[in-house]
């Protein structure tokens, strides 16, 4: 089968590789759509937890092509997506409802081969059945949306909270929709792109601010919740300055793993701050699937372009220069 293989950081090719035959408790999916995520860019650039060579791709939809001998409840031809995260089930964290911190954490497209290929092999217990009404384009949003569901579960927005969100990319736009339906009274969205800010307004942002104008337009304003969805150190530092008394901060954007930012421990103490992380997905794929299927969040408008596997190589080379929201690959 054809696959996009990252051989080492900054070096990827399209190759003919062996078909991934399902083992006992696995299925092999014929991939229809794969979303490209910021994490894939980090993997391509060598700043994430992956080792190489690796076929990336963890946001996908497709059709079951072959079933392992021990799998029950699924048939060839079923339309599915899958949770890329694979939890061992027996470590301390798995046994205390913290599986996304699993000591033996593995993930399709991150630590094992993913869906930027004609076929992907996944454990059957990570499958999610797609409703008949859901398109493959939408199905490839179940995983990123599940990250948003998990973030919302972490944040626990209270009625009337004033929220500021940094970053209006594809994930940011999904957060805008979720936060604006959560009971927040104000949702300010900050980004460098005027076109992304216009989309955020359509999705429920109550005010939008270009990064350049932040100091003049929002100087001194305090928020109850600060959500950082860029992962850029300078933005993270800026985001801290908008935290009001007893504010919650959520790091949603993935920063390079080596990066650190200064934080005042005195303010953390004195202001009663809460600082939260949001590690991907934690049994949140089914709520995400329902949000999308019921039209509570719109994902179709977020697809800026659809590429072939070959075009994806060029995309990886130039990813950071572009003004796109979600890019998907049609296999
Ligand atoms: Zn992702
Ligand atoms: Zn575990």
mmCIF file of C-alpha atoms and ligand atoms in Angstrom:
data_model
loop_
_atom_site.group_PDB
_atom_site.id
_atom_site.type_symbol
_atom_site.label_atom_id
_atom_site.label_comp_id
_atom_site.label_asym_id
_atom_site.label_seq_id
_atom_site.Cartn_x
_atom_site.Cartn_y
_atom_site.Cartn_z
ATOM 1 C CA UNK A 1 0.000 0.000 0.000
ATOM 2 C CA UNK A 2 1.008 3.644 -0.408
ATOM 3 C CA UNK A 3 1.917 5.617 2.688
ATOM 4 C CA UNK A 4 3.517 8.882 3.718
ATOM 5 C CA UNK A 5 6.538 7.913 5.820
ATOM 6 C CA UNK A 6 8.482 10.375 7.981
ATOM 7 C CA UNK A 7 11.936 8.789 7.957
ATOM 8 C CA UNK A 8 13.466 11.343 10.279
ATOM 9 C CA UNK A 9 12.648 14.958 11.225
ATOM 10 C CA UNK A 10 12.129 17.114 8.098
ATOM 11 C CA UNK A 11 12.378 14.123 5.791
ATOM 12 C CA UNK A 12 9.247 12.443 4.433
ATOM 13 C CA UNK A 13 8.509 10.439 1.287
ATOM 14 C CA UNK A 14 5.600 8.563 -0.283
ATOM 15 C CA UNK A 15 6.482 4.869 -0.246
ATOM 16 C CA UNK A 16 5.079 1.478 -1.056
ATOM 17 C CA UNK A 17 4.949 -0.297 2.338
ATOM 18 C CA UNK A 18 3.567 -3.584 3.631
ATOM 19 C CA UNK A 19 -0.211 -3.810 4.192
ATOM 20 C CA UNK A 20 -0.913 -3.786 7.984
ATOM 21 C CA UNK A 21 -2.738 -7.069 8.538
ATOM 22 C CA UNK A 22 -4.838 -6.970 11.748
ATOM 23 C CA UNK A 23 -3.621 -9.004 14.721
ATOM 24 C CA UNK A 24 -5.923 -10.793 17.223
ATOM 25 C CA UNK A 25 -7.832 -7.813 18.632
ATOM 26 C CA UNK A 26 -7.288 -5.353 15.825
ATOM 27 C CA UNK A 27 -9.009 -4.238 12.650
ATOM 28 C CA UNK A 28 -7.562 -2.744 9.490
ATOM 29 C CA UNK A 29 -9.402 0.304 8.168
ATOM 30 C CA UNK A 30 -9.370 1.493 4.564
ATOM 31 C CA UNK A 31 -8.771 5.181 5.163
ATOM 32 C CA UNK A 32 -11.065 7.739 3.509
ATOM 33 C CA UNK A 33 -10.104 11.019 5.176
ATOM 34 C CA UNK A 34 -7.249 12.096 7.426
ATOM 35 C CA UNK A 35 -6.988 15.504 9.049
ATOM 36 C CA UNK A 36 -3.590 17.153 9.419
ATOM 37 C CA UNK A 37 -3.052 18.462 12.936
ATOM 38 C CA UNK A 38 -0.502 20.732 14.591
ATOM 39 C CA UNK A 39 0.828 17.630 16.322
ATOM 40 C CA UNK A 40 1.671 16.154 12.904
ATOM 41 C CA UNK A 41 3.763 19.234 12.181
ATOM 42 C CA UNK A 42 5.564 18.764 15.522
ATOM 43 C CA UNK A 43 6.171 15.110 14.619
ATOM 44 C CA UNK A 44 7.469 16.116 11.179
ATOM 45 C CA UNK A 45 9.825 18.640 12.784
ATOM 46 C CA UNK A 46 11.021 16.222 15.476
ATOM 47 C CA UNK A 47 9.637 18.171 18.454
ATOM 48 C CA UNK A 48 7.179 15.581 19.791
ATOM 49 C CA UNK A 49 7.364 12.162 21.495
ATOM 50 C CA UNK A 50 7.508 10.084 18.285
ATOM 51 C CA UNK A 51 10.353 7.899 17.066
ATOM 52 C CA UNK A 52 11.048 7.282 13.388
ATOM 53 C CA UNK A 53 10.346 6.003 10.784
ATOM 54 C CA UNK A 54 6.639 6.715 11.290
ATOM 55 C CA UNK A 55 3.487 6.990 9.207
ATOM 56 C CA UNK A 56 1.672 9.927 10.904
ATOM 57 C CA UNK A 57 -2.094 10.527 10.952
ATOM 58 C CA UNK A 58 -4.352 10.257 13.996
ATOM 59 C CA UNK A 59 -7.566 12.057 12.906
ATOM 60 C CA UNK A 60 -9.267 9.787 10.412
ATOM 61 C CA UNK A 61 -12.358 8.056 9.114
ATOM 62 C CA UNK A 62 -12.834 5.097 6.831
ATOM 63 C CA UNK A 63 -14.328 1.684 6.318
ATOM 64 C CA UNK A 64 -13.365 -1.576 8.040
ATOM 65 C CA UNK A 65 -11.439 -3.684 5.538
ATOM 66 C CA UNK A 66 -10.344 -6.689 7.602
ATOM 67 C CA UNK A 67 -11.041 -7.957 11.111
ATOM 68 C CA UNK A 68 -8.689 -9.754 13.510
ATOM 69 C CA UNK A 69 -9.660 -13.274 14.651
ATOM 70 C CA UNK A 70 -10.740 -12.242 18.186
ATOM 71 C CA UNK A 71 -12.774 -9.155 17.230
ATOM 72 C CA UNK A 72 -16.528 -9.267 17.678
ATOM 73 C CA UNK A 73 -19.228 -6.668 17.111
ATOM 74 C CA UNK A 74 -17.821 -5.184 13.911
ATOM 75 C CA UNK A 75 -18.111 -6.196 10.276
ATOM 76 C CA UNK A 76 -16.184 -5.523 7.105
ATOM 77 C CA UNK A 77 -17.715 -2.423 5.532
ATOM 78 C CA UNK A 78 -18.608 -0.668 8.812
ATOM 79 C CA UNK A 79 -17.976 3.086 8.642
ATOM 80 C CA UNK A 80 -15.731 4.053 11.554
ATOM 81 C CA UNK A 81 -13.303 6.449 13.147
ATOM 82 C CA UNK A 82 -11.019 5.578 16.043
ATOM 83 C CA UNK A 83 -9.579 7.069 19.196
ATOM 84 C CA UNK A 84 -5.849 7.198 18.419
ATOM 85 C CA UNK A 85 -4.916 6.898 22.099
ATOM 86 C CA UNK A 86 -4.178 3.372 23.270
ATOM 87 C CA UNK A 87 -4.224 2.843 27.025
ATOM 88 C CA UNK A 88 -2.731 -0.273 28.625
ATOM 89 C CA UNK A 89 -5.556 -0.703 31.149
ATOM 90 C CA UNK A 90 -3.350 -2.101 33.930
ATOM 91 C CA UNK A 91 -1.003 0.687 35.086
ATOM 92 C CA UNK A 92 -1.684 2.863 38.141
ATOM 93 C CA UNK A 93 -3.121 5.719 36.043
ATOM 94 C CA UNK A 94 -5.345 3.532 33.899
ATOM 95 C CA UNK A 95 -6.738 1.996 37.072
ATOM 96 C CA UNK A 96 -7.462 5.383 38.642
ATOM 97 C CA UNK A 97 -9.441 7.015 35.803
ATOM 98 C CA UNK A 98 -6.404 8.848 34.408
ATOM 99 C CA UNK A 99 -5.774 6.726 31.344
ATOM 100 C CA UNK A 100 -4.539 9.615 29.220
ATOM 101 C CA UNK A 101 -1.516 9.616 31.572
ATOM 102 C CA UNK A 102 -0.999 5.870 30.979
ATOM 103 C CA UNK A 103 2.561 4.747 31.745
ATOM 104 C CA UNK A 104 2.501 2.605 28.614
ATOM 105 C CA UNK A 105 0.815 5.233 26.468
ATOM 106 C CA UNK A 106 0.724 4.488 22.759
ATOM 107 C CA UNK A 107 -1.128 6.265 19.976
ATOM 108 C CA UNK A 108 -1.976 5.564 16.386
ATOM 109 C CA UNK A 109 -0.070 8.017 14.205
ATOM 110 C CA UNK A 110 2.183 9.088 17.097
ATOM 111 C CA UNK A 111 3.976 6.028 18.518
ATOM 112 C CA UNK A 112 2.696 3.530 15.919
ATOM 113 C CA UNK A 113 1.804 3.867 12.269
ATOM 114 C CA UNK A 114 -1.144 6.111 11.492
ATOM 115 C CA UNK A 115 -3.600 7.004 8.777
ATOM 116 C CA UNK A 116 -1.590 8.925 6.182
ATOM 117 C CA UNK A 117 -1.732 5.686 4.231
ATOM 118 C CA UNK A 118 -4.243 3.635 2.305
ATOM 119 C CA UNK A 119 -4.812 1.410 5.330
ATOM 120 C CA UNK A 120 -4.370 1.792 9.090
ATOM 121 C CA UNK A 121 -4.426 -0.945 11.723
ATOM 122 C CA UNK A 122 -6.023 -0.111 15.115
ATOM 123 C CA UNK A 123 -7.103 -1.981 18.274
ATOM 124 C CA UNK A 124 -10.813 -2.804 17.960
ATOM 125 C CA UNK A 125 -11.514 -1.293 21.390
ATOM 126 C CA UNK A 126 -10.548 2.152 20.041
ATOM 127 C CA UNK A 127 -13.124 2.106 17.218
ATOM 128 C CA UNK A 128 -16.029 4.545 17.058
ATOM 129 C CA UNK A 129 -18.962 3.747 14.828
ATOM 130 C CA UNK A 130 -19.957 6.658 12.581
ATOM 131 C CA UNK A 131 -23.688 7.396 12.263
ATOM 132 C CA UNK A 132 -25.047 6.922 8.717
ATOM 133 C CA UNK A 133 -25.743 10.651 8.568
ATOM 134 C CA UNK A 134 -22.086 11.556 9.149
ATOM 135 C CA UNK A 135 -19.737 12.181 6.217
ATOM 136 C CA UNK A 136 -16.129 10.948 6.164
ATOM 137 C CA UNK A 137 -15.061 14.596 6.230
ATOM 138 C CA UNK A 138 -16.949 15.018 9.512
ATOM 139 C CA UNK A 139 -15.758 11.657 10.854
ATOM 140 C CA UNK A 140 -12.157 12.834 10.645
ATOM 141 C CA UNK A 141 -13.106 15.613 13.102
ATOM 142 C CA UNK A 142 -14.192 13.248 15.879
ATOM 143 C CA UNK A 143 -10.669 13.083 17.335
ATOM 144 C CA UNK A 144 -9.885 16.820 17.327
ATOM 145 C CA UNK A 145 -13.373 17.536 18.652
ATOM 146 C CA UNK A 146 -12.798 14.956 21.395
ATOM 147 C CA UNK A 147 -9.804 17.075 22.484
ATOM 148 C CA UNK A 148 -12.185 20.049 22.760
ATOM 149 C CA UNK A 149 -14.682 17.994 24.783
ATOM 150 C CA UNK A 150 -11.879 16.994 27.150
ATOM 151 C CA UNK A 151 -10.737 20.620 27.428
ATOM 152 C CA UNK A 152 -14.285 21.687 28.303
ATOM 153 C CA UNK A 153 -14.492 18.955 30.943
ATOM 154 C CA UNK A 154 -11.242 20.270 32.404
ATOM 155 C CA UNK A 155 -12.314 23.924 32.283
ATOM 156 C CA UNK A 156 -15.803 23.663 33.815
ATOM 157 C CA UNK A 157 -16.905 27.079 32.539
ATOM 158 C CA UNK A 158 -19.306 28.692 35.014
ATOM 159 C CA UNK A 159 -22.340 30.698 33.940
ATOM 160 C CA UNK A 160 -21.288 34.274 33.227
ATOM 161 C CA UNK A 161 -17.539 33.589 33.051
ATOM 162 C CA UNK A 162 -15.513 36.019 30.958
ATOM 163 C CA UNK A 163 -13.249 34.048 28.655
ATOM 164 C CA UNK A 164 -10.320 34.989 26.435
ATOM 165 C CA UNK A 165 -8.994 32.574 23.826
ATOM 166 C CA UNK A 166 -5.639 32.923 22.106
ATOM 167 C CA UNK A 167 -5.508 31.237 18.701
ATOM 168 C CA UNK A 168 -8.281 30.930 16.110
ATOM 169 C CA UNK A 169 -6.960 28.035 14.046
ATOM 170 C CA UNK A 170 -9.051 24.946 13.397
ATOM 171 C CA UNK A 171 -8.897 23.861 17.056
ATOM 172 C CA UNK A 172 -9.500 27.435 18.209
ATOM 173 C CA UNK A 173 -12.648 27.634 16.075
ATOM 174 C CA UNK A 174 -13.962 24.430 17.626
ATOM 175 C CA UNK A 175 -13.211 25.850 21.078
ATOM 176 C CA UNK A 176 -15.029 29.080 20.132
ATOM 177 C CA UNK A 177 -18.158 27.087 19.338
ATOM 178 C CA UNK A 178 -17.945 24.987 22.494
ATOM 179 C CA UNK A 179 -17.199 27.941 24.813
ATOM 180 C CA UNK A 180 -19.884 30.166 23.303
ATOM 181 C CA UNK A 181 -22.437 27.424 24.065
ATOM 182 C CA UNK A 182 -21.141 26.907 27.595
ATOM 183 C CA UNK A 183 -22.702 29.841 29.420
ATOM 184 C CA UNK A 184 -19.729 32.204 29.176
ATOM 185 C CA UNK A 185 -20.831 35.842 29.130
ATOM 186 C CA UNK A 186 -17.898 37.100 27.096
ATOM 187 C CA UNK A 187 -15.592 35.374 24.653
ATOM 188 C CA UNK A 188 -12.717 37.477 23.359
ATOM 189 C CA UNK A 189 -10.631 35.813 20.645
ATOM 190 C CA UNK A 190 -7.092 36.879 19.702
ATOM 191 C CA UNK A 191 -5.252 35.895 16.517
ATOM 192 C CA UNK A 192 -2.873 37.323 13.905
ATOM 193 C CA UNK A 193 -5.269 36.562 11.048
ATOM 194 C CA UNK A 194 -8.209 38.919 10.278
ATOM 195 C CA UNK A 195 -9.952 36.206 8.243
ATOM 196 C CA UNK A 196 -9.776 33.695 11.104
ATOM 197 C CA UNK A 197 -11.145 36.328 13.479
ATOM 198 C CA UNK A 198 -14.092 36.937 11.147
ATOM 199 C CA UNK A 199 -14.893 33.205 11.262
ATOM 200 C CA UNK A 200 -14.595 33.243 15.069
ATOM 201 C CA UNK A 201 -17.218 36.023 15.140
ATOM 202 C CA UNK A 202 -19.592 33.868 13.106
ATOM 203 C CA UNK A 203 -19.052 31.020 15.571
ATOM 204 C CA UNK A 204 -19.898 33.112 18.630
ATOM 205 C CA UNK A 205 -16.895 35.244 19.677
ATOM 206 C CA UNK A 206 -18.252 38.382 21.348
ATOM 207 C CA UNK A 207 -15.164 40.394 20.390
ATOM 208 C CA UNK A 208 -12.098 39.713 18.289
ATOM 209 C CA UNK A 209 -8.690 41.320 18.588
ATOM 210 C CA UNK A 210 -5.697 41.258 16.246
ATOM 211 C CA UNK A 211 -2.549 40.298 18.162
ATOM 212 C CA UNK A 212 -0.878 43.606 17.204
ATOM 213 C CA UNK A 213 -3.721 45.575 18.768
ATOM 214 C CA UNK A 214 -3.897 43.553 21.966
ATOM 215 C CA UNK A 215 -2.068 46.039 24.194
ATOM 216 C CA UNK A 216 -4.113 49.021 23.036
ATOM 217 C CA UNK A 217 -7.521 47.344 22.928
ATOM 218 C CA UNK A 218 -7.395 45.040 25.957
ATOM 219 C CA UNK A 219 -4.861 46.649 28.259
ATOM 220 C CA UNK A 220 -5.414 45.792 31.920
ATOM 221 C CA UNK A 221 -8.574 43.742 31.392
ATOM 222 C CA UNK A 222 -8.933 40.665 33.572
ATOM 223 C CA UNK A 223 -10.658 37.437 32.556
ATOM 224 C CA UNK A 224 -12.014 34.514 34.554
ATOM 225 C CA UNK A 225 -10.754 31.966 32.056
ATOM 226 C CA UNK A 226 -7.744 32.164 29.727
ATOM 227 C CA UNK A 227 -7.396 29.503 27.028
ATOM 228 C CA UNK A 228 -4.138 29.290 25.095
ATOM 229 C CA UNK A 229 -4.474 27.462 21.777
ATOM 230 C CA UNK A 230 -1.315 28.427 19.892
ATOM 231 C CA UNK A 231 1.503 26.776 21.853
ATOM 232 C CA UNK A 232 3.757 29.749 21.026
ATOM 233 C CA UNK A 233 5.897 30.793 24.056
ATOM 234 C CA UNK A 234 5.493 34.560 23.536
ATOM 235 C CA UNK A 235 1.715 34.163 23.278
ATOM 236 C CA UNK A 236 1.612 31.978 26.404
ATOM 237 C CA UNK A 237 3.490 34.639 28.372
ATOM 238 C CA UNK A 238 1.106 37.301 27.105
ATOM 239 C CA UNK A 239 -1.900 35.120 27.942
ATOM 240 C CA UNK A 240 -0.861 34.939 31.635
ATOM 241 C CA UNK A 241 -1.193 38.733 31.887
ATOM 242 C CA UNK A 242 -4.940 38.538 31.258
ATOM 243 C CA UNK A 243 -5.668 36.302 34.228
ATOM 244 C CA UNK A 244 -7.885 37.954 36.817
ATOM 245 C CA UNK A 245 -8.259 36.970 40.472
ATOM 246 C CA UNK A 246 -9.146 33.263 40.894
ATOM 247 C CA UNK A 247 -8.792 32.774 37.129
ATOM 248 C CA UNK A 248 -8.337 29.446 35.406
ATOM 249 C CA UNK A 249 -5.721 29.018 32.684
ATOM 250 C CA UNK A 250 -5.826 26.156 30.189
ATOM 251 C CA UNK A 251 -2.837 25.181 28.058
ATOM 252 C CA UNK A 252 -4.512 23.682 25.005
ATOM 253 C CA UNK A 253 -1.934 24.498 22.308
ATOM 254 C CA UNK A 254 0.998 22.106 22.038
ATOM 255 C CA UNK A 255 4.312 23.887 22.591
ATOM 256 C CA UNK A 256 7.684 22.443 21.586
ATOM 257 C CA UNK A 257 8.624 19.935 24.276
ATOM 258 C CA UNK A 258 11.812 21.886 25.250
ATOM 259 C CA UNK A 259 10.131 25.258 25.769
ATOM 260 C CA UNK A 260 9.708 26.949 29.168
ATOM 261 C CA UNK A 261 7.968 30.211 30.093
ATOM 262 C CA UNK A 262 8.332 32.352 33.236
ATOM 263 C CA UNK A 263 5.450 32.461 35.701
ATOM 264 C CA UNK A 264 5.230 34.389 38.966
ATOM 265 C CA UNK A 265 4.775 31.893 41.838
ATOM 266 C CA UNK A 266 3.701 34.802 44.023
ATOM 267 C CA UNK A 267 0.803 35.655 41.720
ATOM 268 C CA UNK A 268 -0.122 32.007 41.419
ATOM 269 C CA UNK A 269 -0.447 31.943 45.230
ATOM 270 C CA UNK A 270 -1.787 35.419 45.772
ATOM 271 C CA UNK A 271 -4.348 35.386 42.944
ATOM 272 C CA UNK A 272 -5.674 31.881 43.623
ATOM 273 C CA UNK A 273 -4.940 30.828 40.072
ATOM 274 C CA UNK A 274 -5.667 27.405 38.651
ATOM 275 C CA UNK A 275 -3.420 26.190 35.828
ATOM 276 C CA UNK A 276 -4.733 23.306 33.772
ATOM 277 C CA UNK A 277 -3.345 21.058 31.081
ATOM 278 C CA UNK A 278 -5.438 19.178 28.570
ATOM 279 C CA UNK A 279 -3.737 16.048 27.316
ATOM 280 C CA UNK A 280 -5.613 15.157 24.154
ATOM 281 C CA UNK A 281 -8.578 12.853 24.527
ATOM 282 C CA UNK A 282 -9.889 10.999 27.531
ATOM 283 C CA UNK A 283 -12.852 8.797 26.633
ATOM 284 C CA UNK A 284 -14.409 11.843 24.994
ATOM 285 C CA UNK A 285 -14.858 10.595 21.434
ATOM 286 C CA UNK A 286 -18.533 9.660 21.751
ATOM 287 C CA UNK A 287 -19.642 13.072 23.093
ATOM 288 C CA UNK A 288 -17.557 14.635 20.289
ATOM 289 C CA UNK A 289 -19.234 12.416 17.701
ATOM 290 C CA UNK A 290 -22.644 13.481 19.049
ATOM 291 C CA UNK A 291 -21.782 17.187 18.989
ATOM 292 C CA UNK A 292 -20.838 16.901 15.333
ATOM 293 C CA UNK A 293 -23.735 14.649 14.344
ATOM 294 C CA UNK A 294 -26.346 16.836 16.041
ATOM 295 C CA UNK A 295 -24.927 19.950 14.418
ATOM 296 C CA UNK A 296 -24.106 21.514 17.789
ATOM 297 C CA UNK A 297 -20.680 22.335 16.379
ATOM 298 C CA UNK A 298 -19.953 22.988 12.720
ATOM 299 C CA UNK A 299 -16.870 21.373 11.252
ATOM 300 C CA UNK A 300 -17.496 21.446 7.490
ATOM 301 C CA UNK A 301 -16.664 25.152 7.263
ATOM 302 C CA UNK A 302 -13.303 24.473 8.876
ATOM 303 C CA UNK A 303 -11.907 22.466 5.953
ATOM 304 C CA UNK A 304 -9.785 24.932 3.983
ATOM 305 C CA UNK A 305 -8.399 22.426 1.504
ATOM 306 C CA UNK A 306 -8.289 18.727 0.686
ATOM 307 C CA UNK A 307 -4.993 17.283 -0.547
ATOM 308 C CA UNK A 308 -3.705 14.054 -2.059
ATOM 309 C CA UNK A 309 -1.019 12.115 -0.215
ATOM 310 C CA UNK A 310 1.585 13.489 -2.656
ATOM 311 C CA UNK A 311 0.519 17.104 -2.075
ATOM 312 C CA UNK A 312 0.825 16.505 1.673
ATOM 313 C CA UNK A 313 4.633 16.310 1.407
ATOM 314 C CA UNK A 314 4.727 19.891 0.160
ATOM 315 C CA UNK A 315 2.265 20.926 2.868
ATOM 316 C CA UNK A 316 4.603 19.636 5.607
ATOM 317 C CA UNK A 317 7.509 21.627 4.163
ATOM 318 C CA UNK A 318 5.572 24.902 4.177
ATOM 319 C CA UNK A 319 2.982 24.370 6.895
ATOM 320 C CA UNK A 320 3.834 27.348 9.085
ATOM 321 C CA UNK A 321 3.492 29.928 6.301
ATOM 322 C CA UNK A 322 -0.166 29.365 5.632
ATOM 323 C CA UNK A 323 -3.417 30.960 6.611
ATOM 324 C CA UNK A 324 -5.475 27.761 6.527
ATOM 325 C CA UNK A 325 -7.775 26.215 9.075
ATOM 326 C CA UNK A 326 -8.063 22.418 8.736
ATOM 327 C CA UNK A 327 -6.352 20.608 5.880
ATOM 328 C CA UNK A 328 -7.568 17.093 5.146
ATOM 329 C CA UNK A 329 -6.115 14.330 2.998
ATOM 330 C CA UNK A 330 -8.431 12.347 0.736
ATOM 331 C CA UNK A 331 -6.911 8.846 0.438
HETATM 332 ZN ZN1 LIG B 1 -4.523 16.035 16.486
HETATM 333 ZN ZN1 LIG B 2 -1.945 2.364 31.496
#
